[in-house]
Amino acid sequence: MPDALPPRAPAPRALSDRAPSAPTGTRPALRLAIVWSLALAALVAVLLVDVRGPLELAMPRRATLVGGILVASFAHAVATVIFHTVTSNRILTPSIIGFDSMYTLMQTLTVFVFGGSAIAATDGLPKLLAQTALMVIAATALYTWLLDRSGGGVLTLLLVGVVIGLAFDSVSSFVQRILSPTDYDLLSLELFGRLSSVQPDHLPLALAVCGAVGAVVWMRRRRLDVVLLGRDGATALGVDHRRELIVALICVSVLVAFATALAGPMTFFGFLVATLAYRLAGSHKHAHVLPMAVGLGVLALAGAQLVMRHVFDAAGLVTVIIEVVGGIAFLALLLGRRRPK
Amino acid sequence: MIAIEQVSKRYAEHVVLGPVSSEVPAGGITALVGPNGAGKSTLLSVIGRLLDPSAGSVRVMGHDVQATKSADLARIVSILRQENRLEARLTVRELVAFGRFPWSGGRLTFGDQQHIDRAIRFLHLEDLADRQLDALSGGQRQRAFVAMVLAQDTEVVLLDEPLASLDPKHAVAMMRELRAAADDLGRTIVIVLHDLNMAAAFADRILALKDGQICVEGTVDEVMQDAVLERVFDTPVRVHRIDDRPFAVFTP
């Protein structure tokens, strides 16, 4: 006869979040407030600085840009942080293990099969939805299959992910070589980060999807904290690690698919903001790290946009700059880790 | 308390454990000893449902560990593996607080705080409580992880080589603390130990594994015999009594 299980403590509201988890001096809430004020200021600046001609003309275009910045920041930041958490690594990102490559391959194959003009003609909501659905199905199938094959080993999953990403890239570049120049032109329009030319009619859906995924992640934030302890540590505390991993990978694929479809691929952006967020959040809790990463992402994209547009007059280069800075930070972290303490 | 029934674990065709059956009584410390690759960690992981057995079942306080919800089980069994790598930067107190997750789902109550404080005091970590884990020595880190397991406040505590990387002073201190957890807090502790004499000094019972099978189990005095230990380790052993306690010496 099994003994009765001890009951869970009822969760009282008081005392809940002001745990002594933050040692004196880190103050995660204050840090968040500072970063988000800066980020909001940058967003307002993107909206209002240097408007020439009537405001009604400039506003819709700029509002779309702000929307694009929000979606890209949210998607890349959240995707990267939860990916890092469930895979117990802070180097590899969803982009590095091939979520991006999958998108590139799908675009390339679509152009190859249906022709560039067909793609240009169906540039609308159905296409975005179809693309995203395909990405999610493909990613879920691939990664659950990989997880089962590798006996739950995250390391194997990551390694195979890197190899598959490379394979996708090779197939894409092979197919791109045999495309007609016109098709290739149309394709490269689809593939490169175009934060400045986000489709306004896709934005509401993208924001809604970000909100939905954000709600799912937010509800699991405390479980994600436990997942930081790794598979065994989380299991010992009663968290189903495999389920958290699969839920997180599905969320990641949705976010990456939407961000990529809307603003083009960005390999190192997520890595950059996540790494900075770990340093600046002043807490390990996802309740602090996630908003910090999103805020830093907004600040980075909006700041870069302001500088590039109004100082250098080269708005199209924003993502390139972010990628260069992110790439350098990535190298610095990789090489820095090798040095003995 | 812990009923192990015909448990075996194999990878492909290679059997690493079992089938083994045994019963661990409530209270006290049971040490799992044996040569390398005997299946000690595997058995401990199966009891703590970190590994699914290929066959057989384990019941802890009457609950089948495979069938019971993991979140419920986390309130009666805690387990600490040997390797505990962390990417996140945590303070000792933050780590110990994780032990309360099965009870409060991550929203710490006043009662949780008391459990955390008690576990920190129990392992003499008060001065280190706000230090980052990566700024600690191996032994201090190890104690922090054990404090987390004690804060989980479970009847059954499973530990895989908690003495690895500890010097004699800290190893003895750790074993004294575990002894106190068993005696004063009434925990049932199952611990994988490499050091036979440490097991003899601090455990109540010894369970010796060899080639995936239970070679011998019993009280310390029953197991600490020349012939028995030679059978377990395939090496000449002499057991001496010093201060009325058995010591195993491996003869060169």
Coordinates of C-alpha atoms in Angstrom, one line a residue:
Chain A
M1 CA 0.0 0.0 0.0
P2 CA 1.7 3.2 -1.1
D3 CA 2.1 5.9 1.5
A4 CA 0.2 9.1 0.7
L5 CA 2.2 11.6 -1.1
P6 CA 2.9 14.8 0.8
P7 CA 0.8 17.6 -0.7
R8 CA 2.2 20.6 -2.4
A9 CA 2.3 23.8 -0.5
P10 CA -0.6 26.1 -1.5
A11 CA 1.0 29.0 -3.4
P12 CA 0.5 32.2 -1.3
R13 CA 0.7 35.4 -3.3
A14 CA 2.7 37.4 -0.7
L15 CA 6.4 36.9 -0.6
S16 CA 6.3 35.1 -3.9
D17 CA 8.6 36.9 -6.2
R18 CA 10.6 38.9 -3.8
A19 CA 12.7 35.9 -2.9
P20 CA 16.2 36.5 -1.6
S21 CA 17.3 35.2 -5.0
A22 CA 18.8 38.6 -5.9
P23 CA 21.8 39.3 -3.8
T24 CA 22.0 42.9 -2.6
G25 CA 23.3 45.1 -5.4
T26 CA 22.0 43.3 -8.5
R27 CA 18.4 44.7 -8.5
P28 CA 17.1 43.0 -11.7
A29 CA 13.9 45.2 -11.8
L30 CA 15.9 48.4 -11.8
R31 CA 18.2 47.1 -14.6
L32 CA 15.1 46.1 -16.6
A33 CA 13.6 49.6 -16.1
I34 CA 16.7 51.3 -17.3
V35 CA 17.2 49.1 -20.5
W36 CA 13.5 49.4 -21.4
S37 CA 13.4 53.1 -21.0
L38 CA 16.3 53.4 -23.3
A39 CA 14.7 51.0 -25.7
L40 CA 11.4 52.8 -25.7
A41 CA 13.2 56.1 -26.2
A42 CA 15.0 54.7 -29.2
L43 CA 11.7 53.4 -30.6
V44 CA 10.1 56.9 -30.2
A45 CA 13.1 58.4 -31.9
V46 CA 12.8 56.0 -34.8
L47 CA 9.2 57.1 -35.2
L48 CA 9.7 60.8 -34.9
V49 CA 13.3 62.0 -35.6
D50 CA 13.9 63.9 -38.8
V51 CA 10.4 63.6 -40.4
R52 CA 10.3 65.5 -43.7
G53 CA 7.0 66.4 -45.1
P54 CA 3.6 65.7 -43.5
L55 CA 3.5 63.4 -40.5
E56 CA 0.6 61.3 -41.9
L57 CA 2.8 60.2 -44.8
A58 CA 5.8 59.2 -42.8
M59 CA 4.0 57.6 -39.9
P60 CA 2.6 54.4 -41.4
R61 CA 6.0 53.5 -42.9
R62 CA 7.8 54.2 -39.7
A63 CA 5.2 52.4 -37.6
T64 CA 5.8 49.4 -39.7
L65 CA 9.5 49.7 -39.1
V66 CA 8.9 49.9 -35.4
G67 CA 6.7 46.8 -35.6
G68 CA 9.4 45.0 -37.5
I69 CA 12.0 45.9 -34.9
L70 CA 9.7 44.6 -32.1
V71 CA 9.0 41.3 -33.9
A72 CA 12.6 40.7 -34.8
S73 CA 13.9 41.6 -31.4
F74 CA 11.3 39.5 -29.5
A75 CA 11.6 36.5 -31.8
H76 CA 15.4 36.3 -31.9
A77 CA 15.9 37.1 -28.2
V78 CA 13.3 34.8 -26.8
A79 CA 14.2 32.0 -29.2
T80 CA 17.9 32.2 -28.4
V81 CA 17.4 32.4 -24.6
I82 CA 15.1 29.4 -24.3
F83 CA 17.1 27.5 -26.8
H84 CA 20.2 28.1 -24.7
T85 CA 18.3 27.0 -21.6
V86 CA 16.9 23.7 -22.9
T87 CA 20.1 22.7 -24.6
S88 CA 22.3 23.6 -21.6
N89 CA 24.7 25.6 -23.8
R90 CA 25.2 29.2 -24.4
I91 CA 27.2 29.2 -27.6
L92 CA 25.1 27.6 -30.2
T93 CA 22.0 29.4 -31.3
P94 CA 18.9 28.3 -33.3
S95 CA 20.4 29.9 -36.3
I96 CA 23.7 28.1 -36.0
I97 CA 22.1 24.7 -35.8
G98 CA 20.1 25.2 -39.0
F99 CA 16.7 26.7 -38.2
D100 CA 17.7 29.6 -40.6
S101 CA 19.1 27.2 -43.2
M102 CA 15.9 25.4 -43.3
Y103 CA 14.1 28.6 -44.1
T104 CA 16.6 29.4 -46.8
L105 CA 16.3 26.0 -48.3
M106 CA 12.5 26.2 -48.4
Q107 CA 12.6 29.6 -50.1
T108 CA 15.1 28.4 -52.6
L109 CA 13.2 25.2 -53.4
T110 CA 9.9 27.1 -53.8
V111 CA 11.5 29.5 -56.3
F112 CA 13.1 26.5 -58.1
V113 CA 9.9 24.5 -58.3
F114 CA 7.4 27.3 -59.0
G115 CA 9.5 30.0 -60.6
G116 CA 10.4 33.4 -59.2
S117 CA 7.4 35.2 -60.7
A118 CA 5.0 32.9 -59.0
I119 CA 6.6 33.7 -55.7
A120 CA 6.5 37.4 -56.3
A121 CA 2.8 37.1 -57.3
T122 CA 1.8 35.3 -54.1
D123 CA 3.5 37.6 -51.6
G124 CA 0.8 37.7 -49.0
L125 CA -0.6 36.4 -45.8
P126 CA -1.3 32.9 -47.0
K127 CA 2.2 32.5 -48.2
L128 CA 3.6 33.6 -44.8
L129 CA 1.3 31.3 -42.9
A130 CA 2.1 28.4 -45.2
Q131 CA 5.8 29.0 -44.9
T132 CA 5.6 29.2 -41.1
A133 CA 3.4 26.1 -40.8
L134 CA 5.9 24.2 -43.0
M135 CA 8.8 25.4 -40.9
V136 CA 7.1 24.3 -37.7
I137 CA 6.2 20.9 -39.0
A138 CA 9.6 20.3 -40.5
A139 CA 11.5 21.5 -37.4
T140 CA 9.3 19.6 -34.9
A141 CA 9.5 16.4 -37.0
L142 CA 13.3 16.7 -37.5
Y143 CA 14.1 17.5 -33.9
T144 CA 11.8 15.1 -32.1
W145 CA 13.1 12.4 -34.5
L146 CA 16.7 13.4 -33.8
L147 CA 16.0 13.4 -30.0
D148 CA 14.6 9.9 -30.1
R149 CA 17.5 8.6 -32.2
S150 CA 20.1 10.2 -30.0
G151 CA 18.5 8.7 -26.8
G152 CA 17.7 12.2 -25.5
G153 CA 21.3 13.4 -25.8
V154 CA 21.3 17.1 -26.4
L155 CA 24.9 17.1 -27.5
T156 CA 24.1 14.7 -30.4
L157 CA 21.1 16.8 -31.3
L158 CA 23.2 19.9 -31.5
L159 CA 26.0 18.2 -33.5
V160 CA 23.6 16.7 -36.0
G161 CA 21.8 20.0 -36.2
V162 CA 25.0 21.8 -37.2
V163 CA 25.7 19.1 -39.9
I164 CA 22.1 19.3 -41.2
G165 CA 22.3 23.0 -41.3
L166 CA 25.4 22.8 -43.4
A167 CA 23.8 20.3 -45.6
F168 CA 20.7 22.5 -46.1
D169 CA 23.1 25.4 -47.0
S170 CA 24.9 23.3 -49.5
V171 CA 21.7 22.2 -51.2
S172 CA 20.4 25.8 -51.2
S173 CA 23.6 27.2 -52.8
F174 CA 23.6 24.3 -55.4
V175 CA 20.0 25.0 -56.4
Q176 CA 20.7 28.8 -56.4
R177 CA 23.5 28.2 -59.0
I178 CA 21.1 26.6 -61.4
L179 CA 18.4 29.2 -61.1
S180 CA 17.9 31.7 -63.8
P181 CA 19.3 35.2 -63.0
T182 CA 15.8 36.7 -62.7
D183 CA 14.7 34.0 -60.3
Y184 CA 17.9 34.4 -58.3
D185 CA 17.3 38.2 -58.0
L186 CA 13.8 37.6 -56.7
L187 CA 15.1 35.0 -54.3
S188 CA 17.8 37.2 -52.9
L189 CA 15.1 39.7 -52.2
E190 CA 13.4 37.1 -50.0
L191 CA 16.5 36.0 -48.2
F192 CA 18.2 39.1 -47.1
G193 CA 17.2 40.9 -43.9
R194 CA 14.9 43.7 -45.0
L195 CA 14.0 45.3 -41.8
S196 CA 13.3 48.5 -43.7
S197 CA 10.8 46.9 -46.1
V198 CA 8.7 44.8 -43.8
Q199 CA 5.3 44.0 -45.3
P200 CA 2.8 46.0 -43.2
D201 CA -0.1 43.6 -43.7
H202 CA 2.0 40.7 -42.1
L203 CA 2.7 42.6 -38.9
P204 CA -0.5 42.1 -37.0
L205 CA -0.3 38.4 -37.4
A206 CA 3.4 38.3 -36.5
L207 CA 2.8 40.4 -33.4
A208 CA -0.1 38.1 -32.4
V209 CA 2.1 35.0 -32.9
C210 CA 4.8 36.6 -30.8
G211 CA 2.3 37.3 -28.1
A212 CA 1.0 33.8 -28.1
V213 CA 4.4 32.2 -28.0
G214 CA 5.4 34.7 -25.4
A215 CA 2.5 33.7 -23.2
V216 CA 3.4 30.0 -23.5
V217 CA 7.0 30.8 -22.6
W218 CA 6.0 33.1 -19.7
M219 CA 3.8 30.4 -18.2
R220 CA 6.8 28.1 -18.2
R221 CA 9.3 30.6 -17.0
R222 CA 9.8 28.9 -13.5
R223 CA 10.1 25.5 -15.1
L224 CA 12.7 26.9 -17.5
D225 CA 14.6 28.2 -14.5
V226 CA 14.8 24.6 -13.3
V227 CA 15.8 23.3 -16.7
L228 CA 19.0 25.4 -16.3
L229 CA 20.1 22.6 -14.0
G230 CA 20.3 20.2 -16.9
R231 CA 18.4 17.0 -17.7
D232 CA 19.2 15.1 -14.5
G233 CA 18.9 18.1 -12.3
A234 CA 15.6 19.1 -13.7
T235 CA 14.2 15.5 -13.6
A236 CA 15.3 15.2 -10.0
L237 CA 13.2 18.2 -9.2
G238 CA 10.2 16.8 -11.0
V239 CA 10.3 18.7 -14.3
D240 CA 9.8 16.7 -17.4
H241 CA 12.9 17.7 -19.3
R242 CA 12.0 16.1 -22.6
R243 CA 8.6 17.8 -22.7
E244 CA 10.2 21.2 -21.9
L245 CA 12.8 20.6 -24.6
I246 CA 10.2 19.8 -27.3
V247 CA 7.9 22.6 -26.3
A248 CA 10.9 25.0 -26.4
L249 CA 12.0 23.7 -29.8
I250 CA 8.5 24.2 -31.3
C251 CA 8.4 27.8 -29.9
V252 CA 11.9 28.4 -31.3
S253 CA 10.9 27.2 -34.7
V254 CA 7.8 29.3 -34.8
L255 CA 9.7 32.4 -33.7
V256 CA 12.6 31.9 -36.0
A257 CA 10.3 31.2 -38.9
F258 CA 8.2 34.3 -38.4
A259 CA 11.2 36.6 -37.8
T260 CA 13.0 35.3 -40.8
A261 CA 9.9 35.4 -43.1
L262 CA 9.3 39.0 -42.0
A263 CA 12.8 40.5 -41.6
G264 CA 15.1 38.0 -43.2
P265 CA 17.7 35.8 -41.5
M266 CA 19.9 37.1 -38.7
T267 CA 22.5 34.7 -37.5
F268 CA 24.2 36.4 -34.6
F269 CA 21.7 38.9 -33.5
G270 CA 20.0 36.5 -31.0
F271 CA 23.3 35.4 -29.8
L272 CA 24.4 39.0 -29.2
V273 CA 21.4 40.1 -27.2
A274 CA 21.1 36.8 -25.2
T275 CA 24.8 36.9 -24.2
L276 CA 24.5 40.6 -23.1
A277 CA 21.3 39.8 -21.2
Y278 CA 23.0 37.1 -19.2
R279 CA 25.6 39.6 -18.2
L280 CA 23.2 42.5 -17.5
A281 CA 20.1 41.0 -16.1
G282 CA 21.6 40.5 -12.7
S283 CA 19.6 37.3 -12.2
H284 CA 19.4 33.9 -13.7
K285 CA 15.6 33.9 -13.7
H286 CA 13.8 33.8 -17.0
A287 CA 11.4 36.3 -15.6
H288 CA 14.3 38.8 -15.7
V289 CA 16.5 37.4 -18.5
L290 CA 13.8 37.2 -21.2
P291 CA 12.5 40.8 -20.9
M292 CA 16.1 42.0 -20.6
A293 CA 17.1 40.2 -23.8
V294 CA 14.1 41.6 -25.7
G295 CA 14.8 45.1 -24.4
L296 CA 18.4 44.9 -25.5
G297 CA 17.3 43.6 -28.9
V298 CA 14.9 46.6 -29.4
L299 CA 17.6 48.9 -28.2
A300 CA 20.2 47.4 -30.6
L301 CA 18.0 47.3 -33.6
A302 CA 16.4 50.8 -33.1
G303 CA 19.7 52.3 -32.1
A304 CA 21.4 50.9 -35.2
Q305 CA 18.6 52.0 -37.4
L306 CA 18.8 55.6 -36.0
V307 CA 22.6 55.8 -36.5
M308 CA 22.6 54.2 -39.9
R309 CA 19.7 56.3 -41.2
H310 CA 20.4 59.7 -39.8
V311 CA 24.1 59.7 -39.4
F312 CA 25.4 57.5 -42.3
D313 CA 22.3 57.6 -44.5
A314 CA 22.5 53.9 -45.1
A315 CA 19.5 52.4 -43.5
G316 CA 19.7 49.1 -45.5
L317 CA 22.9 48.1 -43.7
V318 CA 21.4 47.8 -40.2
T319 CA 21.3 44.0 -40.1
V320 CA 24.7 43.8 -41.7
I321 CA 26.1 46.0 -38.8
I322 CA 24.3 43.9 -36.2
E323 CA 25.7 40.8 -37.7
V324 CA 29.2 42.1 -37.7
V325 CA 29.1 43.2 -34.1
G326 CA 27.3 39.9 -33.1
G327 CA 29.9 37.8 -35.0
I328 CA 32.8 39.5 -33.3
A329 CA 31.1 39.1 -29.9
F330 CA 30.6 35.4 -30.7
L331 CA 34.3 34.9 -31.6
A332 CA 35.4 36.8 -28.5
L333 CA 33.3 34.6 -26.3
L334 CA 34.5 31.4 -28.0
L335 CA 38.1 32.4 -27.8
G336 CA 37.7 33.9 -24.3
R337 CA 36.4 30.6 -23.0
R338 CA 39.4 28.7 -24.1
R339 CA 41.8 30.8 -22.0
P340 CA 42.5 29.2 -18.6
K341 CA 41.1 31.2 -15.7
Chain B
M1 CA 11.3 1.9 1.9
I2 CA 13.0 1.2 -1.4
A3 CA 12.0 -2.1 -3.1
I4 CA 14.0 -3.1 -6.1
E5 CA 12.5 -5.9 -8.1
Q6 CA 14.3 -7.7 -10.9
V7 CA 15.7 -4.4 -12.2
S8 CA 18.0 -4.7 -15.2
K9 CA 19.5 -2.2 -17.6
R10 CA 21.1 -3.0 -21.0
Y11 CA 22.4 -0.9 -23.8
A12 CA 21.9 -2.8 -27.1
E13 CA 22.9 -6.3 -26.1
H14 CA 25.3 -5.2 -23.4
V15 CA 23.9 -5.8 -19.9
V16 CA 25.3 -3.2 -17.5
L17 CA 23.0 -4.0 -14.5
G18 CA 21.0 -6.9 -13.2
P19 CA 18.6 -8.4 -12.9
V20 CA 18.9 -7.3 -9.3
S21 CA 16.4 -7.4 -6.4
S22 CA 16.8 -5.9 -3.0
E23 CA 15.1 -3.9 -0.3
V24 CA 16.5 -0.8 1.4
P25 CA 15.0 -0.3 4.9
A26 CA 13.8 3.0 6.1
G27 CA 16.3 5.3 7.9
G28 CA 20.0 5.2 8.1
I29 CA 22.7 5.2 5.4
T30 CA 23.1 2.5 2.8
A31 CA 26.4 2.6 0.9
L32 CA 26.7 1.2 -2.6
V33 CA 30.2 0.0 -3.3
G34 CA 31.9 -2.1 -5.9
P35 CA 34.6 -2.0 -8.6
N36 CA 34.4 0.4 -11.5
G37 CA 31.6 -0.4 -14.0
A38 CA 29.7 -2.6 -11.4
G39 CA 26.5 -0.7 -12.1
K40 CA 26.4 1.4 -8.9
S41 CA 25.5 4.7 -10.5
T42 CA 23.2 2.9 -12.9
L43 CA 21.2 1.4 -10.1
L44 CA 21.1 4.7 -8.2
S45 CA 19.9 6.5 -11.4
V46 CA 17.2 3.9 -11.9
I47 CA 15.9 4.3 -8.3
G48 CA 15.9 8.1 -8.8
R49 CA 14.1 7.7 -12.2
L50 CA 16.8 9.4 -14.1
L51 CA 17.2 6.2 -16.1
D52 CA 14.5 3.9 -17.2
P53 CA 15.3 0.3 -16.5
S54 CA 15.1 -2.2 -19.4
A55 CA 13.1 -4.5 -17.1
G56 CA 11.9 -4.7 -13.6
S57 CA 10.6 -2.0 -11.3
V58 CA 11.5 0.1 -8.3
R59 CA 9.1 1.2 -5.6
V60 CA 9.9 4.0 -3.2
M61 CA 7.6 4.2 -0.2
G62 CA 5.1 2.1 -2.2
H63 CA 5.2 4.3 -5.3
D64 CA 6.4 2.8 -8.6
V65 CA 9.0 5.3 -9.8
Q66 CA 8.2 4.7 -13.5
A67 CA 4.5 5.2 -13.1
T68 CA 4.3 8.0 -10.5
K69 CA 4.3 11.5 -11.8
S70 CA 7.8 12.9 -11.7
A71 CA 6.6 16.1 -9.9
D72 CA 5.0 14.0 -7.2
L73 CA 8.0 11.8 -6.8
A74 CA 10.2 14.8 -6.3
R75 CA 8.6 15.3 -2.9
I76 CA 9.7 11.9 -1.6
V77 CA 12.9 11.2 -3.5
S78 CA 15.8 13.5 -4.3
I79 CA 18.9 12.5 -6.3
L80 CA 22.2 14.1 -6.9
R81 CA 24.4 13.0 -9.8
Q82 CA 28.1 13.2 -9.8
E83 CA 28.6 15.7 -12.5
N84 CA 26.8 19.0 -12.0
R85 CA 27.8 21.5 -14.7
L86 CA 25.9 24.8 -14.8
E87 CA 25.9 27.3 -17.6
A88 CA 24.0 29.9 -15.6
R89 CA 25.7 31.9 -12.9
L90 CA 24.0 31.2 -9.6
T91 CA 24.7 32.1 -6.0
V92 CA 24.7 29.3 -3.4
R93 CA 21.4 30.5 -2.0
E94 CA 19.8 30.5 -5.5
L95 CA 21.0 27.0 -6.1
V96 CA 19.7 25.7 -2.7
A97 CA 16.4 27.5 -3.4
F98 CA 15.9 25.2 -6.5
G99 CA 15.5 22.4 -4.0
R100 CA 12.1 23.9 -3.0
F101 CA 10.7 23.8 -6.5
P102 CA 8.8 20.5 -6.0
W103 CA 6.9 22.1 -3.1
S104 CA 6.2 25.6 -4.3
G105 CA 6.7 25.5 -8.0
G106 CA 9.4 28.2 -7.9
R107 CA 7.4 30.8 -5.9
L108 CA 9.2 30.8 -2.6
T109 CA 7.0 31.0 0.6
F110 CA 8.1 31.9 4.1
G111 CA 8.3 28.2 4.9
D112 CA 10.5 27.6 1.9
Q113 CA 12.9 30.3 3.1
Q114 CA 13.2 28.5 6.4
H115 CA 14.0 25.2 4.7
I116 CA 16.6 27.0 2.6
D117 CA 18.2 28.7 5.6
R118 CA 18.3 25.4 7.5
A119 CA 19.9 23.5 4.7
I120 CA 22.5 26.2 4.3
R121 CA 23.3 26.2 8.0
F122 CA 23.3 22.4 8.1
L123 CA 26.2 22.3 5.6
H124 CA 27.9 25.4 7.1
L125 CA 27.5 27.5 4.0
E126 CA 26.3 30.7 5.8
D127 CA 29.4 32.7 4.8
L128 CA 29.2 31.5 1.2
A129 CA 25.5 31.9 0.7
D130 CA 25.7 35.0 -1.5
R131 CA 28.8 33.9 -3.4
Q132 CA 28.6 32.8 -7.0
L133 CA 29.0 29.1 -7.5
D134 CA 31.8 29.5 -10.0
A135 CA 33.8 31.4 -7.5
L136 CA 33.8 28.4 -5.1
S137 CA 36.2 25.4 -4.7
G138 CA 35.1 22.0 -5.8
G139 CA 34.4 20.9 -2.3
Q140 CA 32.3 24.0 -1.5
R141 CA 30.3 23.6 -4.7
Q142 CA 29.7 19.9 -3.8
R143 CA 28.3 21.0 -0.4
A144 CA 26.1 23.6 -2.1
F145 CA 24.5 20.9 -4.2
V146 CA 24.1 18.6 -1.2
A147 CA 22.4 21.5 0.6
M148 CA 20.0 21.8 -2.4
V149 CA 19.1 18.1 -2.1
L150 CA 18.5 18.5 1.7
A151 CA 16.3 21.6 1.1
Q152 CA 14.2 19.4 -1.1
D153 CA 13.1 17.8 2.2
T154 CA 12.5 14.3 0.9
E155 CA 12.4 11.1 2.9
V156 CA 14.8 9.4 0.5
V157 CA 18.0 11.0 -0.5
L158 CA 20.2 9.4 -3.3
L159 CA 23.7 10.6 -3.7
D160 CA 26.2 9.6 -6.4
E161 CA 29.8 9.9 -5.1
P162 CA 29.4 13.1 -3.2
L163 CA 32.9 12.7 -1.9
A164 CA 34.6 12.9 -5.3
S165 CA 36.9 15.8 -5.5
L166 CA 36.9 16.3 -1.7
D167 CA 40.0 16.1 0.4
P168 CA 39.9 13.9 3.6
K169 CA 38.9 16.8 5.8
H170 CA 35.9 17.8 3.7
A171 CA 35.0 14.2 2.9
V172 CA 34.8 13.4 6.6
A173 CA 32.9 16.6 7.3
M174 CA 30.4 15.8 4.5
M175 CA 29.9 12.2 5.8
R176 CA 29.3 13.6 9.3
E177 CA 26.7 15.9 7.9
L178 CA 25.0 13.1 6.0
R179 CA 25.1 11.0 9.2
A180 CA 23.4 13.8 11.0
A181 CA 20.8 14.1 8.3
A182 CA 20.0 10.4 8.7
D183 CA 20.1 10.5 12.5
D184 CA 18.6 13.9 13.3
L185 CA 16.4 14.5 10.3
G186 CA 15.4 10.9 9.8
R187 CA 16.3 10.7 6.2
T188 CA 16.9 7.4 4.3
I189 CA 20.2 8.0 2.5
V190 CA 21.6 5.8 -0.3
I191 CA 25.0 6.8 -1.3
V192 CA 27.5 5.5 -3.9
L193 CA 31.0 5.5 -2.3
H194 CA 34.3 4.8 -3.8
D195 CA 36.1 4.6 -0.5
L196 CA 35.3 1.3 1.2
N197 CA 36.6 2.5 4.6
M198 CA 34.5 5.7 4.4
A199 CA 31.5 3.4 3.9
A200 CA 32.5 1.2 6.8
A201 CA 32.9 4.2 9.1
F202 CA 29.7 6.0 8.3
A203 CA 27.1 3.7 6.7
D204 CA 24.7 1.3 8.5
R205 CA 24.5 -1.1 5.6
I206 CA 26.6 -1.9 2.6
L207 CA 25.4 -3.2 -0.7
A208 CA 28.2 -4.4 -2.9
L209 CA 27.8 -4.7 -6.6
K210 CA 30.0 -6.6 -9.1
D211 CA 29.4 -7.0 -12.8
G212 CA 25.9 -5.6 -12.6
Q213 CA 24.9 -8.1 -9.9
I214 CA 24.5 -7.7 -6.1
C215 CA 27.5 -9.5 -4.8
V216 CA 26.7 -9.2 -1.1
E217 CA 24.6 -7.0 1.1
G218 CA 24.4 -6.6 4.8
T219 CA 25.5 -4.7 7.8
V220 CA 29.0 -3.2 7.9
D221 CA 30.4 -6.0 9.9
E222 CA 28.9 -8.7 7.7
V223 CA 30.4 -7.2 4.6
M224 CA 33.8 -6.1 5.9
Q225 CA 35.3 -9.6 5.9
D226 CA 38.4 -10.7 4.0
A227 CA 36.7 -13.4 1.9
V228 CA 33.7 -11.3 1.1
L229 CA 35.6 -8.3 -0.1
E230 CA 38.1 -10.4 -2.1
R231 CA 35.1 -11.8 -3.9
V232 CA 33.7 -8.3 -4.6
F233 CA 36.9 -6.7 -5.8
D234 CA 38.9 -9.7 -7.2
T235 CA 41.9 -8.4 -5.2
P236 CA 43.6 -9.6 -2.1
V237 CA 42.1 -7.7 0.9
R238 CA 42.8 -7.9 4.6
V239 CA 40.3 -6.4 7.1
H240 CA 42.0 -5.1 10.2
R241 CA 40.2 -3.8 13.3
I242 CA 41.5 -0.5 14.6
D243 CA 39.7 1.2 17.5
D244 CA 37.1 -1.5 17.2
R245 CA 36.2 -0.5 13.6
P246 CA 36.9 -2.5 10.5
F247 CA 39.5 -1.2 8.0
A248 CA 40.1 -2.8 4.6
V249 CA 43.6 -2.8 3.4
F250 CA 44.4 -3.9 -0.2
T251 CA 47.6 -6.0 0.1
P252 CA 50.2 -5.1 -2.5

